[in-house]
Tab-separated table of C-alpha atoms and ligand atoms in Angstrom:
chain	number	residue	atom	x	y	z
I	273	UNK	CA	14.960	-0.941	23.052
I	274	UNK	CA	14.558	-3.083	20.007
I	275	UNK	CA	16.649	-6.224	19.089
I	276	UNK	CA	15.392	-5.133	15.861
I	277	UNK	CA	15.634	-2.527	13.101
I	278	UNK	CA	12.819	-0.264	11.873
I	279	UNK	CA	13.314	1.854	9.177
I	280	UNK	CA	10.970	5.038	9.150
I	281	UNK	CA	10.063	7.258	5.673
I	282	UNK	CA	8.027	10.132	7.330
I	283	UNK	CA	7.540	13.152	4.254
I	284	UNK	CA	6.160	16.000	4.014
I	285	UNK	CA	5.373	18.940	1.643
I	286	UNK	CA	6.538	22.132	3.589
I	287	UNK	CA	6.910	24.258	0.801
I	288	UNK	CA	8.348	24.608	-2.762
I	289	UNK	CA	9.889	26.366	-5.598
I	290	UNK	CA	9.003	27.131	-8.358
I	291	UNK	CA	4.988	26.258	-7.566
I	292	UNK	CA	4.765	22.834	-6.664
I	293	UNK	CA	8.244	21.505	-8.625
I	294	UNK	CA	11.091	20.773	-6.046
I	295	UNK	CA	12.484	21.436	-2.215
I	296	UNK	CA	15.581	23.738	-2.267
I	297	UNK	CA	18.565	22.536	-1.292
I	298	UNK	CA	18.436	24.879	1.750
I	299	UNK	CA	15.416	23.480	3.616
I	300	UNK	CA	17.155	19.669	2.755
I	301	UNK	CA	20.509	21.292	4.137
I	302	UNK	CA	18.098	22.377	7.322
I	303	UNK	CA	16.454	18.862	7.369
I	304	UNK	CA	19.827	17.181	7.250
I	305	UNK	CA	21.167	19.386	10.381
I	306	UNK	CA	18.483	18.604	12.324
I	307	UNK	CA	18.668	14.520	11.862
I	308	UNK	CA	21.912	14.717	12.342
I	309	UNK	CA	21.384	16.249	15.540
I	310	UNK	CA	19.357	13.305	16.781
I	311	UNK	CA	21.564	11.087	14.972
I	312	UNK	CA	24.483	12.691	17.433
I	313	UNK	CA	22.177	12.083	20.435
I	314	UNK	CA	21.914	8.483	19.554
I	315	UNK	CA	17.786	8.877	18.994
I	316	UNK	CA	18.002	7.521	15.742
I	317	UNK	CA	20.926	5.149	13.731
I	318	UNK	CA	21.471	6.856	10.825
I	319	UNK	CA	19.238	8.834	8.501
I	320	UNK	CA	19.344	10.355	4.502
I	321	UNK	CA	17.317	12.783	3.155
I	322	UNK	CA	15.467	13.067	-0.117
I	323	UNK	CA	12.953	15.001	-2.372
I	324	UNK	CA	10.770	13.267	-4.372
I	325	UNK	CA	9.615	16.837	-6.441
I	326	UNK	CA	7.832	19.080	-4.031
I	327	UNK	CA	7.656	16.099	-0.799
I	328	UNK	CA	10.452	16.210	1.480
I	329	UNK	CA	11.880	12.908	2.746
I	330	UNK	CA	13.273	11.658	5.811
I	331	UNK	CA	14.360	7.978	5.549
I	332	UNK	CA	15.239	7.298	9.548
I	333	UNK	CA	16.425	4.007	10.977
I	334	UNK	CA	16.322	3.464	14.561
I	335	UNK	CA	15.846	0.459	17.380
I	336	UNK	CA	12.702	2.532	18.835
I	337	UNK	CA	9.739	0.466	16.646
I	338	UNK	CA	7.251	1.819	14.478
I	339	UNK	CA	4.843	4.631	16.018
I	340	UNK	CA	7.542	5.832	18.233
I	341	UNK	CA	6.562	9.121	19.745
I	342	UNK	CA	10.111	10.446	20.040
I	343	UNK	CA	10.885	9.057	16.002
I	344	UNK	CA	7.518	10.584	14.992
I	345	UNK	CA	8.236	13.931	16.922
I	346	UNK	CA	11.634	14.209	15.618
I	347	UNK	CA	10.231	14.385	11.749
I	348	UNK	CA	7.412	16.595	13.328
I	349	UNK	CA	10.001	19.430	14.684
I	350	UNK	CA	12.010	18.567	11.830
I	351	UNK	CA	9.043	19.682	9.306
I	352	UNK	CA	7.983	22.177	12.243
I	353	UNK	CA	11.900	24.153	11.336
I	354	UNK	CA	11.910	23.439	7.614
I	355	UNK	CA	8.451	25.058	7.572
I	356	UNK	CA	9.306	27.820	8.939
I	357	UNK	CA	12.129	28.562	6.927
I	358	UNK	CA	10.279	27.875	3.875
I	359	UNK	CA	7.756	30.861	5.044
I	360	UNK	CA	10.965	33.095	5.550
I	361	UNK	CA	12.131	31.950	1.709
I	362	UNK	CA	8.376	32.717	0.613
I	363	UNK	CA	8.344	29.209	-0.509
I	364	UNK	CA	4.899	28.224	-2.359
I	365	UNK	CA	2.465	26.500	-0.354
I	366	UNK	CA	4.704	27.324	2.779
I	367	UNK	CA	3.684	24.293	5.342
I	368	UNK	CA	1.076	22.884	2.661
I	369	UNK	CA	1.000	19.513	4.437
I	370	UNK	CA	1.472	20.596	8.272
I	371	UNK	CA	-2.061	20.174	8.729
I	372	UNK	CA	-2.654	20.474	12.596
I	373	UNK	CA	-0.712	23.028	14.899
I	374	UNK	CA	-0.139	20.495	17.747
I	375	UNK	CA	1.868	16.917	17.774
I	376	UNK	CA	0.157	14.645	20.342
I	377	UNK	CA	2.911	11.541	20.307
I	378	UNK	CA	2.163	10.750	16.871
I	379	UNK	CA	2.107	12.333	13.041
I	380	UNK	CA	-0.885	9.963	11.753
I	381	UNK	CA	-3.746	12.606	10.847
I	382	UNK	CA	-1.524	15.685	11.030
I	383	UNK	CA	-0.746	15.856	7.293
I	384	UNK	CA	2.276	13.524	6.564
I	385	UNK	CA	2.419	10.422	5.516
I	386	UNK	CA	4.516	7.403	6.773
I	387	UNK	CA	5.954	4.373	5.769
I	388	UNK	CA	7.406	2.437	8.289
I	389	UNK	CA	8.450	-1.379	9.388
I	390	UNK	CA	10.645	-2.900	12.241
I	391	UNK	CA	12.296	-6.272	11.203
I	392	UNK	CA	15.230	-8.957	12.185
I	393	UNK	CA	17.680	-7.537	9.696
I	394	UNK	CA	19.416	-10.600	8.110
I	395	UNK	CA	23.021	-11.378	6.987
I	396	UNK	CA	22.542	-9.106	4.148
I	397	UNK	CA	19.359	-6.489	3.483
I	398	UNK	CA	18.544	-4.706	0.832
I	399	UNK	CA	16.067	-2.781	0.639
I	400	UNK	CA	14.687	0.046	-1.579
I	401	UNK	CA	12.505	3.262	-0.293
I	402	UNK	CA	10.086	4.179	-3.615
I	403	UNK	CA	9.258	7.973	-3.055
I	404	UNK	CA	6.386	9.611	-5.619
I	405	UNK	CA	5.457	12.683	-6.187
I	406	UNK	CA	1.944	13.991	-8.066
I	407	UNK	CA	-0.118	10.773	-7.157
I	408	UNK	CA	-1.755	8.919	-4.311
I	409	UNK	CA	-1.094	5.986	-2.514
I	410	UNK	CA	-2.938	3.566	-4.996
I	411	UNK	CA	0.155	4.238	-6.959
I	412	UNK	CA	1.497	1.539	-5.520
I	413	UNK	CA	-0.919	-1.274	-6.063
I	414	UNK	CA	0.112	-1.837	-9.240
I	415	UNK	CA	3.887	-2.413	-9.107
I	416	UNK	CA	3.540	-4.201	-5.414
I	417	UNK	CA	1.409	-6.412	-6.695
I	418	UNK	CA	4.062	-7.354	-9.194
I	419	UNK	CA	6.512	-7.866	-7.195
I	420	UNK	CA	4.960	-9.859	-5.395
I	421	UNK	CA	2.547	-11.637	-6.709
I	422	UNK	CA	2.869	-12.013	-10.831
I	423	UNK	CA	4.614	-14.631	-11.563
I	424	UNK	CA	5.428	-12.781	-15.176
I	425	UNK	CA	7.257	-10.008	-13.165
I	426	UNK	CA	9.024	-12.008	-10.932
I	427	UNK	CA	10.454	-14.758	-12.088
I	428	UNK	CA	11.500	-16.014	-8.464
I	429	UNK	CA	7.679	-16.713	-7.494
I	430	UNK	CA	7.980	-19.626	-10.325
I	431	UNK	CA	11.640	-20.732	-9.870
I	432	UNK	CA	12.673	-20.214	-6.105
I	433	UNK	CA	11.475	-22.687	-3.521
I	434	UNK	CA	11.643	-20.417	-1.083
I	435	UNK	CA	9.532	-18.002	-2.933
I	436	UNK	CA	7.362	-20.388	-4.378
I	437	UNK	CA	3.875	-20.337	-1.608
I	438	UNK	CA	3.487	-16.816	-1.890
I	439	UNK	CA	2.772	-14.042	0.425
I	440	UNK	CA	-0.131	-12.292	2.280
I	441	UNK	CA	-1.371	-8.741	1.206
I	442	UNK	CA	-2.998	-6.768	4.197
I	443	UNK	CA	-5.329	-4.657	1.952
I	444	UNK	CA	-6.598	-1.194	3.399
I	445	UNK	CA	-9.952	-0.115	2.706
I	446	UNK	CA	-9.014	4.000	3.203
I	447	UNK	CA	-13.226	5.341	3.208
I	448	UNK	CA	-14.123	3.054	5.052
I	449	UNK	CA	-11.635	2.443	7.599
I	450	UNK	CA	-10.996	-1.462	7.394
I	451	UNK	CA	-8.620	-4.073	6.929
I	452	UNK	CA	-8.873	-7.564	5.063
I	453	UNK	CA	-5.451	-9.758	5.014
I	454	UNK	CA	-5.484	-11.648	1.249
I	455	UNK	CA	-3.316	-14.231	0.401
I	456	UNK	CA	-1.324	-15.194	-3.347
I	457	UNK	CA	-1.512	-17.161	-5.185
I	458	UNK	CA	-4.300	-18.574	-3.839
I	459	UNK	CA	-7.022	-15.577	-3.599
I	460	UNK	CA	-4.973	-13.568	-6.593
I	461	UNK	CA	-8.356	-12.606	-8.011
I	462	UNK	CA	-9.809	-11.430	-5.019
I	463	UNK	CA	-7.126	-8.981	-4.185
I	464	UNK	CA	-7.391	-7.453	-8.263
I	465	UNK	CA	-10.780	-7.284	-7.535
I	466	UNK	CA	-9.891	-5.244	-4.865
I	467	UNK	CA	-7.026	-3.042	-5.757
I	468	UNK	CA	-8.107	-2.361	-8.874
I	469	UNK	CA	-9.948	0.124	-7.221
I	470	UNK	CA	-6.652	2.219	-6.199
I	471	UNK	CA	-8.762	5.222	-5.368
I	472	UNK	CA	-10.301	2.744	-2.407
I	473	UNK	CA	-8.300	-0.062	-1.619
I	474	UNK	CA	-4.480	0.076	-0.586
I	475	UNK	CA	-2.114	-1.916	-0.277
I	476	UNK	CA	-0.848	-1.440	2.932
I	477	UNK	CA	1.881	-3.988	4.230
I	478	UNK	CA	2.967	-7.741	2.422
I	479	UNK	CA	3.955	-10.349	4.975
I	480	UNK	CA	5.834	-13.746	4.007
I	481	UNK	CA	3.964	-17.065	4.833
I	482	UNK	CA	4.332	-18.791	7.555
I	483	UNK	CA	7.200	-21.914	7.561
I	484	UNK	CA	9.230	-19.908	4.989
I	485	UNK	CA	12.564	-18.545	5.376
I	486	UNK	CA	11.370	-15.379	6.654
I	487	UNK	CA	9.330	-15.064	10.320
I	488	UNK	CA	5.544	-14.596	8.979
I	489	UNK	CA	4.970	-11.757	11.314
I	490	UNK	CA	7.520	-9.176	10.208
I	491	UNK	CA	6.647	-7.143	6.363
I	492	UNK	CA	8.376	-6.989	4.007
I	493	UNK	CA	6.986	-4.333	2.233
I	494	UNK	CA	4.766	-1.131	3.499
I	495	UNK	CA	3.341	1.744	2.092
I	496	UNK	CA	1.875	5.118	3.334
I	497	UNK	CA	-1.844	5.084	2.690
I	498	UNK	CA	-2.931	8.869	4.484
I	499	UNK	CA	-5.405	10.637	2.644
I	500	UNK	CA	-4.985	14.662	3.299
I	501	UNK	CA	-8.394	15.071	1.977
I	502	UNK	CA	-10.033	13.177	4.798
I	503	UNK	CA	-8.257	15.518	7.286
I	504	UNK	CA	-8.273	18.653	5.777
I	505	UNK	CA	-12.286	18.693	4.842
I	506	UNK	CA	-11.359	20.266	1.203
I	507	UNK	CA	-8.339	19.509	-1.324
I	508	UNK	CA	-5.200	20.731	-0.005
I	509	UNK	CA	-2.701	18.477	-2.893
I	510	UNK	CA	-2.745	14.997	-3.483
I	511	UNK	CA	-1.136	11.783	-0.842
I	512	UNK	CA	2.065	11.978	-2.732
I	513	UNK	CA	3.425	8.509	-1.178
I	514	UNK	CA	6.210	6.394	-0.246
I	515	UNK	CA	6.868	3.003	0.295
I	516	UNK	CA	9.727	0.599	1.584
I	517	UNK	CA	10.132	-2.896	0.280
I	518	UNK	CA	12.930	-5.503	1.147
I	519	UNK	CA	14.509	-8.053	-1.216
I	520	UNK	CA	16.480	-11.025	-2.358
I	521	UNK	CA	16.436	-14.482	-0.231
I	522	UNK	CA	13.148	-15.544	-0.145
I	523	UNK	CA	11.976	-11.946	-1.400
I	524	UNK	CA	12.188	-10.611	-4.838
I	525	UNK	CA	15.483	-9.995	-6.358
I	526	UNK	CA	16.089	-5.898	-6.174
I	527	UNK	CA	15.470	-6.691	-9.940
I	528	UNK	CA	12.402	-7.877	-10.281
I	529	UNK	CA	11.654	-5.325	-7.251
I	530	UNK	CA	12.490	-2.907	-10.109
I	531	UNK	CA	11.100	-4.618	-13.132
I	532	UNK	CA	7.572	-3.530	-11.730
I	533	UNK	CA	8.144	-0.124	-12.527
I	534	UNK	CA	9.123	-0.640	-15.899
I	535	UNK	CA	5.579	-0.428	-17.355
I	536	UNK	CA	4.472	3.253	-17.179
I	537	UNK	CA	0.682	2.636	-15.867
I	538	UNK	CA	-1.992	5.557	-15.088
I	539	UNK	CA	-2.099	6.837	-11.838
I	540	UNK	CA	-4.343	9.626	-10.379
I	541	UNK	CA	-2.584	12.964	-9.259
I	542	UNK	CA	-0.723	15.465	-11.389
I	543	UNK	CA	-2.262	18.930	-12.605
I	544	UNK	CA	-3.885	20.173	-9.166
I	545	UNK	CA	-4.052	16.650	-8.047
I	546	UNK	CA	-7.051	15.892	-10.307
I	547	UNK	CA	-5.641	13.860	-13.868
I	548	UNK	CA	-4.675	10.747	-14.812
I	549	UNK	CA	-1.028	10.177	-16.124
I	550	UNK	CA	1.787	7.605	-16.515
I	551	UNK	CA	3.831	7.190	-13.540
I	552	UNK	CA	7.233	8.311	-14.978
I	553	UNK	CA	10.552	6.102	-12.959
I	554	UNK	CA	13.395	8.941	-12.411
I	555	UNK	CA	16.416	9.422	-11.238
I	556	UNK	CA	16.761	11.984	-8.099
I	557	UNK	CA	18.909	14.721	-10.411
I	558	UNK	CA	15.092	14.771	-12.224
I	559	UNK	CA	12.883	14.657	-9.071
I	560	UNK	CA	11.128	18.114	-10.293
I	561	UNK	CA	8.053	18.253	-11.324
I	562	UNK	CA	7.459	20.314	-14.803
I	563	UNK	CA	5.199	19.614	-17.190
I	564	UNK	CA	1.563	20.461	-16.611
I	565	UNK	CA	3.461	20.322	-12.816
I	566	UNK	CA	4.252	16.790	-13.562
I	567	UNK	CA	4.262	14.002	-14.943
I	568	UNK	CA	3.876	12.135	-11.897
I	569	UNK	CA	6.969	10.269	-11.097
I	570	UNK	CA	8.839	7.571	-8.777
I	571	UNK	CA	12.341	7.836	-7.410
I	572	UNK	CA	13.859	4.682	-6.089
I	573	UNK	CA	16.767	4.709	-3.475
I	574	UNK	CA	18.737	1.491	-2.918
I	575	UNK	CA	20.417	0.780	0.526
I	576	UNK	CA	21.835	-2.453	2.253
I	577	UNK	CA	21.166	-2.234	5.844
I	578	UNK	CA	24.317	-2.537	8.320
I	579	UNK	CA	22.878	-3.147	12.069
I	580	UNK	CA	20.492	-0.056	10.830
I	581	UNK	CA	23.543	1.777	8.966
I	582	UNK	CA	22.197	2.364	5.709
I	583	UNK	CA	25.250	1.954	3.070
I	584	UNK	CA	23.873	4.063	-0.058
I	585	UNK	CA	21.783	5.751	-1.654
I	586	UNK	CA	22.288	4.086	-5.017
I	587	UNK	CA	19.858	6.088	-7.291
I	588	UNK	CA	18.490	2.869	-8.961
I	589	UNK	CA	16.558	4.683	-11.789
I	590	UNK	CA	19.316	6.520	-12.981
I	591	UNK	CA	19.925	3.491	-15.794
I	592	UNK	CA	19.332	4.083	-19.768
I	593	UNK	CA	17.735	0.233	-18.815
I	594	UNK	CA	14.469	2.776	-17.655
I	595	UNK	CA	15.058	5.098	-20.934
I	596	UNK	CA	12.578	3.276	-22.722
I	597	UNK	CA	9.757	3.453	-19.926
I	598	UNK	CA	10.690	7.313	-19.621
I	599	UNK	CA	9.981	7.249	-23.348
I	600	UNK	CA	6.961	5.504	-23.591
I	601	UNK	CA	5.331	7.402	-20.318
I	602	UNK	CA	5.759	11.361	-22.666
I	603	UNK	CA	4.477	9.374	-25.650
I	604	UNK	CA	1.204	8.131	-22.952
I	605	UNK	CA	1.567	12.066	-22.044
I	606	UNK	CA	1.396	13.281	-25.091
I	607	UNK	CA	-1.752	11.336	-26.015
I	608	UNK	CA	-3.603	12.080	-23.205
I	609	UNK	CA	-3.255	15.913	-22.445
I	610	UNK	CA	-4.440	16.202	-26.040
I	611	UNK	CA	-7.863	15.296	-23.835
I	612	UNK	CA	-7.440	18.430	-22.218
I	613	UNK	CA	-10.117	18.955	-19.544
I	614	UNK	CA	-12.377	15.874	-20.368
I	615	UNK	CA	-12.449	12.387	-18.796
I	616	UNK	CA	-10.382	10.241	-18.442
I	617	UNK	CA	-7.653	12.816	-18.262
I	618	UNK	CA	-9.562	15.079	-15.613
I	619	UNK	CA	-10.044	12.379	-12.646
I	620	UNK	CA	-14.238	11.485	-12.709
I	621	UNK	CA	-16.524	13.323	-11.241
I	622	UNK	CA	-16.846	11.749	-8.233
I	623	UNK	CA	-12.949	12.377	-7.254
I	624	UNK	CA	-13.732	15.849	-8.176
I	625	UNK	CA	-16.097	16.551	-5.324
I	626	UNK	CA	-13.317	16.528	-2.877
I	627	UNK	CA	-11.597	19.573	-5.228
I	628	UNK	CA	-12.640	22.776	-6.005
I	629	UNK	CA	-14.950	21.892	-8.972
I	630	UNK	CA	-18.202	22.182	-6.406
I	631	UNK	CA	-17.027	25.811	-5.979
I	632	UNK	CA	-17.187	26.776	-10.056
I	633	UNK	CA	-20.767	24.919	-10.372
I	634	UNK	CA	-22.033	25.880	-7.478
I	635	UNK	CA	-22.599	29.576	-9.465
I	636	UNK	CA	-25.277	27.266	-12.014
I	637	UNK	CA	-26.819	26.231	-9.195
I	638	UNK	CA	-29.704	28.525	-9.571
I	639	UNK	CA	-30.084	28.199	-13.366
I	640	UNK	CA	-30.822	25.035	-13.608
I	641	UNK	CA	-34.188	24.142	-14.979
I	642	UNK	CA	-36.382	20.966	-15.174
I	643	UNK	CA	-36.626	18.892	-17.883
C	970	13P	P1	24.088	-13.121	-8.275
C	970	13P	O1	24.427	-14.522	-8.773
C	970	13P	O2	24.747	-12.013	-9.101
C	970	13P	O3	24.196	-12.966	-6.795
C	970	13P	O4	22.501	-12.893	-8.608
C	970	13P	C1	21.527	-13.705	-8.026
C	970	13P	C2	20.176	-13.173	-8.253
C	970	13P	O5	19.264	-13.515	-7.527
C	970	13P	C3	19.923	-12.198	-9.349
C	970	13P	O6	18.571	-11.851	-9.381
C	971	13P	P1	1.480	18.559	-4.593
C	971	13P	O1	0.417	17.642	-4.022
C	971	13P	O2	2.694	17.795	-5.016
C	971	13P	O3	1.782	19.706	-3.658
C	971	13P	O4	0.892	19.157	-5.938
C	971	13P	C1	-0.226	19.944	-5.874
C	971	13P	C2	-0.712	20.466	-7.190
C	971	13P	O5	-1.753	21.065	-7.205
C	971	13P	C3	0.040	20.228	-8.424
C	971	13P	O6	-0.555	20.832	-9.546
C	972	MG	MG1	3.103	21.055	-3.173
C	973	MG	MG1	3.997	16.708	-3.841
């Protein structure tokens, strides 16, 4: 085993009421016994569990490393058992996510997605898990980017030596199935060229330099970048991701961790996983998806780690300091339903092909005529 800690976010959407809005307390109550369970066996530290709308959440931390088959089979016959009981309940879209019948050591390509990271856990950690739900892992380009990299988000970039080189971005290209490592500040505008493209290009993992404070070889941030699509041949509901990012000394300040989500920006997702909205910051109590089954939104739980105890949750966007993002993403709303089923509310056309939009013009096939 491990000297060090890795903290595991494995979700899943099992099942729902009502539609696609939220997980009942039972199946997190069901969840819960289970971990516990493990947690009594000593296969994992400690664990919490959240629902970010219709994804269920298990945050897991453990001395077994990332892509540990027992940690990985645990959530499996975790999401296996809430499942199940969600089919008993009648649940909507019972098992939506569990994609394959069998587990073979690992849940990459089975449906859910996973954020994970094993570290040296220092004097003092914080660190926040982001869970979203009616969106895709592009989500997160945006706001990681921030952090880490705009010097107008985060003020320690400019003003902290230990800050001040930067850090590396390990950039995912998800069609194509490659990797390209960037670093800030020097290649900024390489990796916005990149990631601007959040349909394409994830980020994946941030690294520090190397002779900083922190060792160059452990992240400090990852996200979950599975596409259901690409396993599922047709749409079965958007990548609704998560993502776990570490702060202060020689990191961003859980603040400016935080400030990046203060700007409600358009994200893909939402009404049957094919418009563009503002990515609305909430607290848990309003992790529920409602309007037009959205809009999409971002919960953010705050921990410090203690040798892999995690002390928390503090429910970090449950602050009138986000009332005026909240605000400002209805107003974005507002505006852009009024486009009802035309671009660039419905996703392009292109994103549409992996929905069931071939399906309803697939009837005009034949009466199409030259021109
Ligand atoms: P304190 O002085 O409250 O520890 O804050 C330091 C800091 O980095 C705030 O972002
Ligand atoms: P989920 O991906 O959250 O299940 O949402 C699917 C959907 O179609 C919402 O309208
Ligand atoms: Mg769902
Ligand atoms: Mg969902």
């Amino acid at each position: 085993m491990s000297e060090k800690i890795t903290v595991s976010v494995i979700k899943a959407d099992i099942g729902s009421v009502a539609g696609h809005s939220t997980v009942p307390d039972e199946i997190k109550a069901l969840a819960e016994k289970k971990l516990n369970e493990a947690k009594e066996k000593g296969i994992i530290i400690d664990f919490r569990v959240f629902n970010a709308g219709d994804d269920l959440e298990l945050v897991m931390t453990h001395r077994k490393g990332v892509d540990s088959e027992e940690i990985h089979g645990l959530a499996w016959e975790t999401f296996k058992a809430c499942a199940e009981k969600a089919k008993e309940l009648k649940l909507y879209a019972a098992g939506q996510d569990l994609l394959k019948e069998a587990f073979s050591g690992n849940v990459r390509g089975l449906g859910p997605g996973v954020a994970e990271m094993e570290f040296t856990e220092r004097p003092a950690e914080p660190i926040i898990v982001f869970m979203m739900d009616k969106t895709e892992p592009g989500a997160f380009n945006l706001p990681i980017f921030r952090m880490f990299a705009d010097p107008f988000n985060t003020a320690g970039l400019v003003i902290d030596p230990s800050m001040h080189q930067g850090f590396r971005f390990e950039v995912w290209d998800i069609k194509e199935h490659k990797r390209v490592m960037l670093s800030t500040p020097e290649e900024m505008y390489d990796l916005l060229a990149l990631i601007g493209s959040k349909g394409r290009y994830v980020i994946k993992r941030v690294y520090p330099k190397e002779g900083g404070k922190l060792p160059a070889d452990e992240p400090v941030a990852v996200v979950s970048t599975e596409k259901l699509f690409e396993i599922a041949g047709e749409y079965v509901g958007k990548d609704d991701p998560v993502a776990i990012v570490r702060a202060q000394s020689g990191l961003p300040a859980v603040g400016e961790v935080l400030e990046a989500f203060a700007f409600p920006h358009l994200v893909s997702g939402w009404m049957r996983g094919s418009h563009n909205g503002p990515l609305m910051p909430v607290p848990f109590r309003y992790s529920k998806c409602t309007r037009f089954d959205g809009p999409p939104r971002v919960i953010a739980a705050g921990f410090q780690l203690c040798n892999g105890k995690l002390i928390g949750p503090v429910d970090m966007f449950d602050d009138p300091a986000f009332d005026y993002t909240r605000q400002k993403a209805m107003e974005i709303c507002d505006y852009i339903r009024r486009h009802g089923p035309f671009e660039p509310h419905r996703l392009p056309h292109e994103e549409m092909e992996y929905t069931t939009l071939p399906k309803v013009l697939k009837k005009l096939e034949a009466r199409f005529e030259k021109i």
